[in-house]
Short mmCIF file of C-alpha atoms and ligand atoms in Angstrom, two decimals:
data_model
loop_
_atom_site.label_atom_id
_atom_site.label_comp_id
_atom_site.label_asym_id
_atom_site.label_seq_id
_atom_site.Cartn_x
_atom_site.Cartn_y
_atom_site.Cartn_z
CA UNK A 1 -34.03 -35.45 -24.94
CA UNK A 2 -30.64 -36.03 -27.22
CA UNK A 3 -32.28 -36.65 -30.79
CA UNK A 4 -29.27 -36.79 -33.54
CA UNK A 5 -29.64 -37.65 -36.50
CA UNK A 6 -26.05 -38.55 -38.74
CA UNK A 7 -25.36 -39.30 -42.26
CA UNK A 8 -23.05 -41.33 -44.10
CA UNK A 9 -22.50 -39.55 -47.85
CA UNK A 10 -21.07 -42.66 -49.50
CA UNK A 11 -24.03 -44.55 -48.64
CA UNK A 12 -26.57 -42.23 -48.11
CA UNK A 13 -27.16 -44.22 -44.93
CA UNK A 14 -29.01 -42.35 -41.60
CA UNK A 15 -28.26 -43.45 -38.46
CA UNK A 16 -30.02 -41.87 -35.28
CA UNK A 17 -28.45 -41.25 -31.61
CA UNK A 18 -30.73 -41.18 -28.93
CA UNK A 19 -30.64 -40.37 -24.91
CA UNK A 20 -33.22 -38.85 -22.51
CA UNK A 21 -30.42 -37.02 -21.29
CA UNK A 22 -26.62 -35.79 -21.13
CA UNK A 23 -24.81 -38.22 -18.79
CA UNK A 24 -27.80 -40.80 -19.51
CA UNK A 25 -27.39 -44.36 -21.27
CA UNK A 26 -27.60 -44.43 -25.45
CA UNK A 27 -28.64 -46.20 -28.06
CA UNK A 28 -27.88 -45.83 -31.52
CA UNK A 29 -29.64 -46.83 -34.87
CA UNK A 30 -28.41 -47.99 -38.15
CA UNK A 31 -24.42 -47.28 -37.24
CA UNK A 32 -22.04 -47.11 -40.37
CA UNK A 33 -18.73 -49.25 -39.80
CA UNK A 34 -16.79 -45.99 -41.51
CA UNK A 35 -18.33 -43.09 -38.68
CA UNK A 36 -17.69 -45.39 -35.67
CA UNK A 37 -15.21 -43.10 -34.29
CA UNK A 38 -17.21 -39.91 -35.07
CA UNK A 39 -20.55 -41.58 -33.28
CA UNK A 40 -17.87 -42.26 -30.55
CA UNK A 41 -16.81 -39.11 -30.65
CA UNK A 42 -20.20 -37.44 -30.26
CA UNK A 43 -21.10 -39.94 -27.40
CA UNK A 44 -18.19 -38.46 -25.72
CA UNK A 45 -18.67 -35.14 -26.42
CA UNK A 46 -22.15 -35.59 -24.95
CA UNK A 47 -21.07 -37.87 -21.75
CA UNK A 48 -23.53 -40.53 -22.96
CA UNK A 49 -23.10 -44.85 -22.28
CA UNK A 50 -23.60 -46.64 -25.49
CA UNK A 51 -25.66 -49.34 -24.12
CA UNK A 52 -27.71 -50.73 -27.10
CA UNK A 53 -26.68 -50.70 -31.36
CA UNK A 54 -29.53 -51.53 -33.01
CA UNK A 55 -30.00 -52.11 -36.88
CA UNK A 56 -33.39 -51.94 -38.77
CA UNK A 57 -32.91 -54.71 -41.00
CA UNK A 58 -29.70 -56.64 -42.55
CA UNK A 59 -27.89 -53.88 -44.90
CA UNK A 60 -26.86 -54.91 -48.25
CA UNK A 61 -25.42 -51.12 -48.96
CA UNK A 62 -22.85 -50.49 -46.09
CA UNK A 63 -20.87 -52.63 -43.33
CA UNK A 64 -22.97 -52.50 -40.39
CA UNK A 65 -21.37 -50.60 -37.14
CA UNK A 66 -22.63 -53.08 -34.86
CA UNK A 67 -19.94 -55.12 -34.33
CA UNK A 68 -17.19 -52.14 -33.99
CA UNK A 69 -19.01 -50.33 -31.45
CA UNK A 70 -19.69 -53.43 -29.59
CA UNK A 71 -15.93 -53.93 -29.49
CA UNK A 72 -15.40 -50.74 -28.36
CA UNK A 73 -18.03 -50.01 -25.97
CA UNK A 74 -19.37 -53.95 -25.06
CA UNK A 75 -23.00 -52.38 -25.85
CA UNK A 76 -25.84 -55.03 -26.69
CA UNK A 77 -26.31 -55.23 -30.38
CA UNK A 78 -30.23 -55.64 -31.57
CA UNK A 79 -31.88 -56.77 -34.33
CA UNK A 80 -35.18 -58.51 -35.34
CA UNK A 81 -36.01 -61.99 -34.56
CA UNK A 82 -35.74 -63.09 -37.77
CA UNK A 83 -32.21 -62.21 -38.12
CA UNK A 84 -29.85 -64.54 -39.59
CA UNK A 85 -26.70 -61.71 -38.51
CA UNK A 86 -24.75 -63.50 -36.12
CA UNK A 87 -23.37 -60.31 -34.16
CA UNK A 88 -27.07 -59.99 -32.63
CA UNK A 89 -27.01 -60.39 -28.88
CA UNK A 90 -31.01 -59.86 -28.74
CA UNK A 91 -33.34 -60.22 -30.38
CA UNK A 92 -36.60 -58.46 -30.74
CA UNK A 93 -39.73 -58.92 -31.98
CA UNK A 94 -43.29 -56.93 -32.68
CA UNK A 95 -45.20 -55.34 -29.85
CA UNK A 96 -41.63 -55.51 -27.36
CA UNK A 97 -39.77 -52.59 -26.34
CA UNK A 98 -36.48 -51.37 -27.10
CA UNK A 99 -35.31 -49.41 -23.76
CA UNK A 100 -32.64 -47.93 -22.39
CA UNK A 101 -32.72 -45.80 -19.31
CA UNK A 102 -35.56 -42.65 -20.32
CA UNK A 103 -36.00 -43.98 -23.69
CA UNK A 104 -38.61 -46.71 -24.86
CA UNK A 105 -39.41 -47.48 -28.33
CA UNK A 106 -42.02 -49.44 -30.20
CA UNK A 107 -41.31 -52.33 -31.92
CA UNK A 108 -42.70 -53.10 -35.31
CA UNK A 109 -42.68 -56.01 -37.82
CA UNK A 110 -42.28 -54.41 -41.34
CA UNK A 111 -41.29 -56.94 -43.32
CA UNK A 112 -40.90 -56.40 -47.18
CA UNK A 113 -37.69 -54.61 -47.86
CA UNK A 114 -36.41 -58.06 -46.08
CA UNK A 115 -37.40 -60.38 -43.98
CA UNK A 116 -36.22 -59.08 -41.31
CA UNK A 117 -37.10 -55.25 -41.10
CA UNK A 118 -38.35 -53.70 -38.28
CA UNK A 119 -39.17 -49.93 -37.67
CA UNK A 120 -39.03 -48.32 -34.27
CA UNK A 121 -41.71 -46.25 -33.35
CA UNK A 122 -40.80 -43.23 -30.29
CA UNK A 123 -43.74 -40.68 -29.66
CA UNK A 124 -44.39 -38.54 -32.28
CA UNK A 125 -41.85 -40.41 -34.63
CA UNK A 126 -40.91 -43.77 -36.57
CA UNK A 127 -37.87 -45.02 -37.45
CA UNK A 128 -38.64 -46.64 -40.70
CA UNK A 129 -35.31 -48.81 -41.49
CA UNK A 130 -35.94 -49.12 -45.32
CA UNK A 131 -39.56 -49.93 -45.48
CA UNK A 132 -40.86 -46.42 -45.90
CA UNK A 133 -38.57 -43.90 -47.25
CA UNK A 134 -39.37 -40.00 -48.40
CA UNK A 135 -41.37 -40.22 -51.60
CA UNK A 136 -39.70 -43.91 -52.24
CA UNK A 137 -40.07 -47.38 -50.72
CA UNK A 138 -36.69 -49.80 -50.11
CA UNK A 139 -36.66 -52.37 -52.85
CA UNK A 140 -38.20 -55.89 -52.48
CA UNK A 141 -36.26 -58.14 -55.19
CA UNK A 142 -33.58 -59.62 -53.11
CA UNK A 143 -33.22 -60.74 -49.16
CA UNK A 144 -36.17 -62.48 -48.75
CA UNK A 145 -38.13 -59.36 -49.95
CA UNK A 146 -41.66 -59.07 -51.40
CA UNK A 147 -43.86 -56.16 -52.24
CA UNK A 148 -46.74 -58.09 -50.81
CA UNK A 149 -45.69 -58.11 -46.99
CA UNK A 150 -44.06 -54.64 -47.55
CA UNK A 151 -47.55 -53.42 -48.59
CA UNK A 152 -49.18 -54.69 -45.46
CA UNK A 153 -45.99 -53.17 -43.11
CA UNK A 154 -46.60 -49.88 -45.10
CA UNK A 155 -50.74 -49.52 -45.42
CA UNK A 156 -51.44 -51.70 -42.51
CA UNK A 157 -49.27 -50.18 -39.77
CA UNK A 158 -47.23 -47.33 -40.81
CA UNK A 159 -49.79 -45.37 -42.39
CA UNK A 160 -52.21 -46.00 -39.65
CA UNK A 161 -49.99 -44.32 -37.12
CA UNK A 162 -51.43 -40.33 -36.97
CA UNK A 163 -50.55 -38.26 -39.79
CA UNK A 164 -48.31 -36.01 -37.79
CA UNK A 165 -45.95 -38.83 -37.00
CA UNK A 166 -42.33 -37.62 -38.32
CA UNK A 167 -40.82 -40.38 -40.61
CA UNK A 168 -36.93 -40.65 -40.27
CA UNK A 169 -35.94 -43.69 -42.76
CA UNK A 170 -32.59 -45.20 -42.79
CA UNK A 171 -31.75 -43.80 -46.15
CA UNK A 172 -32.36 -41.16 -48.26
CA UNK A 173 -30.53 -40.16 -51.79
CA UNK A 174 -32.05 -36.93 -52.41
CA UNK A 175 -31.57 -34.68 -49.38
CA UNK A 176 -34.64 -34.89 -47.70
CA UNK A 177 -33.68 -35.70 -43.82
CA UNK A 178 -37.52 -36.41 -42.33
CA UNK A 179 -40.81 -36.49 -43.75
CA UNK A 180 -44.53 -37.03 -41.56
CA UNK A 181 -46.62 -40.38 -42.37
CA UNK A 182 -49.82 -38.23 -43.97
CA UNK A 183 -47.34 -36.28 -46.32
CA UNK A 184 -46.32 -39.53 -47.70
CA UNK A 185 -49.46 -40.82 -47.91
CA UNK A 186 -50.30 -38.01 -50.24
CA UNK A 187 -47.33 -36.95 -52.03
CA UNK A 188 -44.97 -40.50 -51.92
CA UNK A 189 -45.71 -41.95 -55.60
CA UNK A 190 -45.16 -45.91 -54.77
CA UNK A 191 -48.29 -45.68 -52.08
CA UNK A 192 -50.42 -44.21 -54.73
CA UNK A 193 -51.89 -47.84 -55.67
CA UNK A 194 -55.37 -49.05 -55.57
CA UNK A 195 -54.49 -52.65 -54.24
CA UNK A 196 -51.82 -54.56 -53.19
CA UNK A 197 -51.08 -56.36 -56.89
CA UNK A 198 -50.78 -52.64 -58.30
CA UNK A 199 -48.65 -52.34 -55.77
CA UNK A 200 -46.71 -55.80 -56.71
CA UNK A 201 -46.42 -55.44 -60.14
CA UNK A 202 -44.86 -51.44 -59.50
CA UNK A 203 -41.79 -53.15 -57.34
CA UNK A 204 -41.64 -56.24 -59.49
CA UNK A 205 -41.20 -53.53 -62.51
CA UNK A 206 -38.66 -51.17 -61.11
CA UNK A 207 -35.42 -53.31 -62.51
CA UNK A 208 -32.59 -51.71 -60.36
CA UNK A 209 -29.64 -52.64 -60.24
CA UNK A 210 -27.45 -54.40 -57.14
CA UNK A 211 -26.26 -51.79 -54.41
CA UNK A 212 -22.24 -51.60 -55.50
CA UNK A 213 -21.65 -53.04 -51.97
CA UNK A 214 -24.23 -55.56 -52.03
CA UNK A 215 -21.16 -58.77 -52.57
CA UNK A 216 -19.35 -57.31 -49.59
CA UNK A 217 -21.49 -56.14 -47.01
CA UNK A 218 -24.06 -58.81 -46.86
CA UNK A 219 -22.01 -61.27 -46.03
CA UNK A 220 -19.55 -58.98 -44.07
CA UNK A 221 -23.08 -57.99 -42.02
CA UNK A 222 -23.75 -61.91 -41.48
CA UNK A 223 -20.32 -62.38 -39.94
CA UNK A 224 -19.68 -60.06 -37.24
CA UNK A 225 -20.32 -61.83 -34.18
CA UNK A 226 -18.10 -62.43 -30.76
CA UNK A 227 -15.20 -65.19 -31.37
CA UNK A 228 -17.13 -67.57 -28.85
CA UNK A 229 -14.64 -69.99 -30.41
CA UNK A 230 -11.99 -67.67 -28.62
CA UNK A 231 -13.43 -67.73 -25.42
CA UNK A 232 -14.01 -71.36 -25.49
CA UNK A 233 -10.59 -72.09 -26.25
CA UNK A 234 -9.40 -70.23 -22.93
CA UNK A 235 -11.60 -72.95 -21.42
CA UNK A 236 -14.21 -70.47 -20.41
CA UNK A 237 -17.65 -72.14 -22.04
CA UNK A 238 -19.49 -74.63 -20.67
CA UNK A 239 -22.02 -76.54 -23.62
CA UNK A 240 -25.50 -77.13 -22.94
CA UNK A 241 -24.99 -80.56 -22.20
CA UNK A 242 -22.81 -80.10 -19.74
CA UNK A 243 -24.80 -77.57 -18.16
CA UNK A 244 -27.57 -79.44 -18.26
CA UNK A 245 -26.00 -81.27 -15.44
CA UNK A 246 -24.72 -78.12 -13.49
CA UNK A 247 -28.58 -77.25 -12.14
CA UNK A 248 -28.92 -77.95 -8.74
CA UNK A 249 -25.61 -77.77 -7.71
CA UNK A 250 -24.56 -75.83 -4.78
CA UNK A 251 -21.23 -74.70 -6.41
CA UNK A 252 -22.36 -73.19 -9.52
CA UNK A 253 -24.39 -70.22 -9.75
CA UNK A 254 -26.16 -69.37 -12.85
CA UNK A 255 -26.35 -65.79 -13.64
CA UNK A 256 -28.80 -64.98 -16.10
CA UNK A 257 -27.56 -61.55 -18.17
CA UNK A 258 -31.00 -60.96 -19.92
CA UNK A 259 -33.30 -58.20 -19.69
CA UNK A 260 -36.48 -59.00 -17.91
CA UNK A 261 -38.73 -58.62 -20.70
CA UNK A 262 -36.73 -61.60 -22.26
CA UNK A 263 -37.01 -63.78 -19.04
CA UNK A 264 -40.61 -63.51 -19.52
CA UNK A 265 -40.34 -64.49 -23.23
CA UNK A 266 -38.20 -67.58 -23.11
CA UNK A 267 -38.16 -68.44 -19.40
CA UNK A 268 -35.22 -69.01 -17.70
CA UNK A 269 -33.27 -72.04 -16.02
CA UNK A 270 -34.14 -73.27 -13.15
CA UNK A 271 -32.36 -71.67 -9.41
CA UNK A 272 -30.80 -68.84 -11.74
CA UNK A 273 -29.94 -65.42 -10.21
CA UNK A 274 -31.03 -62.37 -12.82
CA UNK A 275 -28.10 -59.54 -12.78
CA UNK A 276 -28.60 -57.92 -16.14
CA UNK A 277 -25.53 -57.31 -18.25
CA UNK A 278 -26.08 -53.36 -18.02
CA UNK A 279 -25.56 -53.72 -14.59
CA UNK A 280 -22.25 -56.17 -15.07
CA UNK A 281 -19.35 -53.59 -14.11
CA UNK A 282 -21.24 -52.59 -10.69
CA UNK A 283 -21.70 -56.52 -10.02
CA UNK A 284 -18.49 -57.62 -10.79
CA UNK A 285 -16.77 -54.78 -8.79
CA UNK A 286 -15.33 -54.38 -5.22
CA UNK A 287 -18.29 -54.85 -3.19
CA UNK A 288 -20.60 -56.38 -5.95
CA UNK A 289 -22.92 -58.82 -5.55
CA UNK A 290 -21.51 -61.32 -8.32
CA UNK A 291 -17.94 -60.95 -6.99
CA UNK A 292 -19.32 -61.79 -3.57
CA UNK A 293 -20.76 -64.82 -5.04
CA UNK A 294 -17.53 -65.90 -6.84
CA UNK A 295 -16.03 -66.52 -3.84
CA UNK A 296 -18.33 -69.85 -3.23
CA UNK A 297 -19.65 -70.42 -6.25
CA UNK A 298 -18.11 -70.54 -9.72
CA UNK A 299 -20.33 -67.97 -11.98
CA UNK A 300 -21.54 -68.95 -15.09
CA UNK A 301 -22.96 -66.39 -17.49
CA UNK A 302 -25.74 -67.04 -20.35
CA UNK A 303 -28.07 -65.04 -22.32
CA UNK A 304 -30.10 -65.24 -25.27
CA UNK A 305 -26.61 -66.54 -27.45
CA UNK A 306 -23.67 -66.68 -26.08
CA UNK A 307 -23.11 -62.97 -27.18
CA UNK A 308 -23.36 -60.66 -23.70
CA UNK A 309 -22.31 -63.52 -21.38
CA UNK A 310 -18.86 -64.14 -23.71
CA UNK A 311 -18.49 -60.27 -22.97
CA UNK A 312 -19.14 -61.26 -19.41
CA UNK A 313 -16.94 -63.59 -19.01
CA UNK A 314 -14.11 -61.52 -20.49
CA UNK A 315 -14.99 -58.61 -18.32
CA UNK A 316 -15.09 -60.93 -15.02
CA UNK A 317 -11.89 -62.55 -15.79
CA UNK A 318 -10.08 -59.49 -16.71
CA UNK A 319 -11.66 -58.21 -12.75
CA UNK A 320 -9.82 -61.48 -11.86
CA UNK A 321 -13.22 -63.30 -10.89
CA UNK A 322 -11.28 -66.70 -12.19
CA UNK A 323 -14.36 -69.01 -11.98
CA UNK A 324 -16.08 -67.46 -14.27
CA UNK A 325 -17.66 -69.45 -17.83
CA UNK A 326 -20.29 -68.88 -19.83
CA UNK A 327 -22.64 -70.96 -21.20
CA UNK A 328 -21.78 -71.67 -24.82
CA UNK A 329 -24.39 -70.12 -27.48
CA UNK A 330 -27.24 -68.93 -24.21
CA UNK A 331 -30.39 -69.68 -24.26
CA UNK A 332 -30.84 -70.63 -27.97
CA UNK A 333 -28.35 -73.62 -27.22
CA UNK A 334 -29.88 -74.37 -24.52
CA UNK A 335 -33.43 -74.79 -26.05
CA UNK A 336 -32.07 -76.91 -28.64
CA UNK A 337 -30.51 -79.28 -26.05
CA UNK A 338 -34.13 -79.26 -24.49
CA UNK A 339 -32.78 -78.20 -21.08
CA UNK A 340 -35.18 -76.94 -18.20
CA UNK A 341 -37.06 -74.13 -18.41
CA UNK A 342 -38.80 -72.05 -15.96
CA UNK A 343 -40.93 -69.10 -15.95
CA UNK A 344 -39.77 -66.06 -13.35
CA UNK A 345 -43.63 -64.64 -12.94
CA UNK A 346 -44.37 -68.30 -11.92
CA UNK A 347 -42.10 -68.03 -8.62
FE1 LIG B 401 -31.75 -51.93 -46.83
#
């Protein structure tokens, strides 16, 4: 097991590397936009695959990494359902996984800090984003935040997991690098509370002021997604609509890029082939089963947003697959367009 844990000093920010082996597939937690090229670095040191970048919650303290190392490595960037970030190609949500090849994590819904924080639970440890820090708690008075739901993620799940859990938070400010769930529940002074209004009224009190970064990265954090705008202008999207009217026909195949767990979340459309995106660069090779296909059918790509399958479509089209598209905005488009959904377990 590769276990790394990295820190960024300016903003006391965490972020974790993991792989079940050297030579295996990655996935990285929390990323920093400023220590992209030492995580790349260290990947390459260690002959890993980035395949997954994965942030705990939206960051109001530092630019994410997530859309850098997708750039640079076309890995799937992850987030919580509720996110708002438009760089997230998937989305997760409590009691999925997050995998990638010898690693499988937990998730869980912690909202409080935000509305959209998750922590990632692996074994004997938890990935705690910013809901449960070492002796402290992430703040509740801005993103959608309240002490309320953050007392429920933290008493009703966290705390619950056994004591010898080891807590690795996103942050710390003090120098403490991991803590265990029963040493916080004894020595952490915010989960000292009798109830849930003590708890309230001790992070409605604690009048702190904005993160220095907070008017730059938020909204730098909301805006890192794929120029789908850019690959629709080379003429390579297809809109819902339009595909809507594509099913059926014997020249187009649709290639769905999702994982399977996802599949059996949303459904897929009908007659699609499933050729995950981790397995794009063997498909679309000499002797793949996707560049076979292009030369009947014209491909077109979709996912859960138009994320992976614009990466797709670059990647085909730079392996001179020319009939490749994607479908514009994935299976989130296509839902709002109502188009036809099936279920894969059902065939
Ligand atoms: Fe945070």
């Amino acid at each position: 097991m590769i276990f790394r844990q990295l820190f960024d000093s300016v903003s006391g920010t965490y972020t974790y590397l993991l792989a079940s082996r050297r030579g295996g597939e990655a996935l990285i937690i929390d990323p920093v936009i400023e220590k992209v090229d030492r995580y790349l670095q260290l990947i390459g040191e260690l002959d890993l695959k980035l395949v997954k970048a994965v942030d705990t919650h939206l960051h109001a303290d530092h630019v994410t990494g997530l859309g850098a190392l997708r750039d640079r490595t076309h890995c799937i960037t992850v987030m919580g359902e509720q996110s708002k970030a438009d760089v997230v190609s998937m989305r997760l949500s409590e009691g999925e996984k997050l995998t990638v090849e010898g690693v499988s994590l937990d998730v869980l819904y912690t909202p409080g800090h935000t509305d959209d924080s998750y922590s990632y639970l692996m074994g004997d440890r938890v990935f705690t984003g910013d809901t449960l820090l070492i002796r402290g708690t992430g703040r509740t008075d801005f993103q959608n935040g309240d002490p309320r739901a953050q007392y429920d993620s933290i008493f009703n799940k966290l705390l619950r997991l056994p004591e010898d859990t080891l807590v690795f938070p996103a942050h710390d400010y003090k120098g403490d690098s991991v803590s265990t769930i029963g040493e916080e529940r004894a020595f952490n002074p915010r989960l000292q509370v009798k109830s849930v209004d003590e708890y309230a009224a001790l992070m409605n009190n604690l009048k702190l002021p904005n993160p220095k970064m907070m008017d730059v990265a938020v909204p730098a954090n909301m805006k890192v997604g794929l120029a789908q705008d850019e690959i629709a202008r080379r003429g390579w999207a297809v809109h819902a609509a339009e595909a809507m009217r594509l099913v059926g026909s014997p020249d187009v195949a649709f290639i769905d890029l999702r994982e399977k767990g996802e599949r059996e979340k949303h459904g897929e459309i009908p007659g699609s082939l499933h050729a995950p995106y981790g397995d794009l660069r063997v498909n679309i090779a000499p002797g793949g089963v996707l560049r076979a296909l292009s030369a009947n059918q014209r491909l077109l790509f979709y996912c859960a947003f138009g994320e992976r399958s614009a990466m797709a479509v670059q990647a085909a089209q730079d392996a001179r697959l020319a009939s490749a598209c994607h479908l514009q905005g994935g299976m989130d488009a296509w839902k709002k367009a109502q188009g036809p959904l099936e279920w894969p377990q059902a065939r």
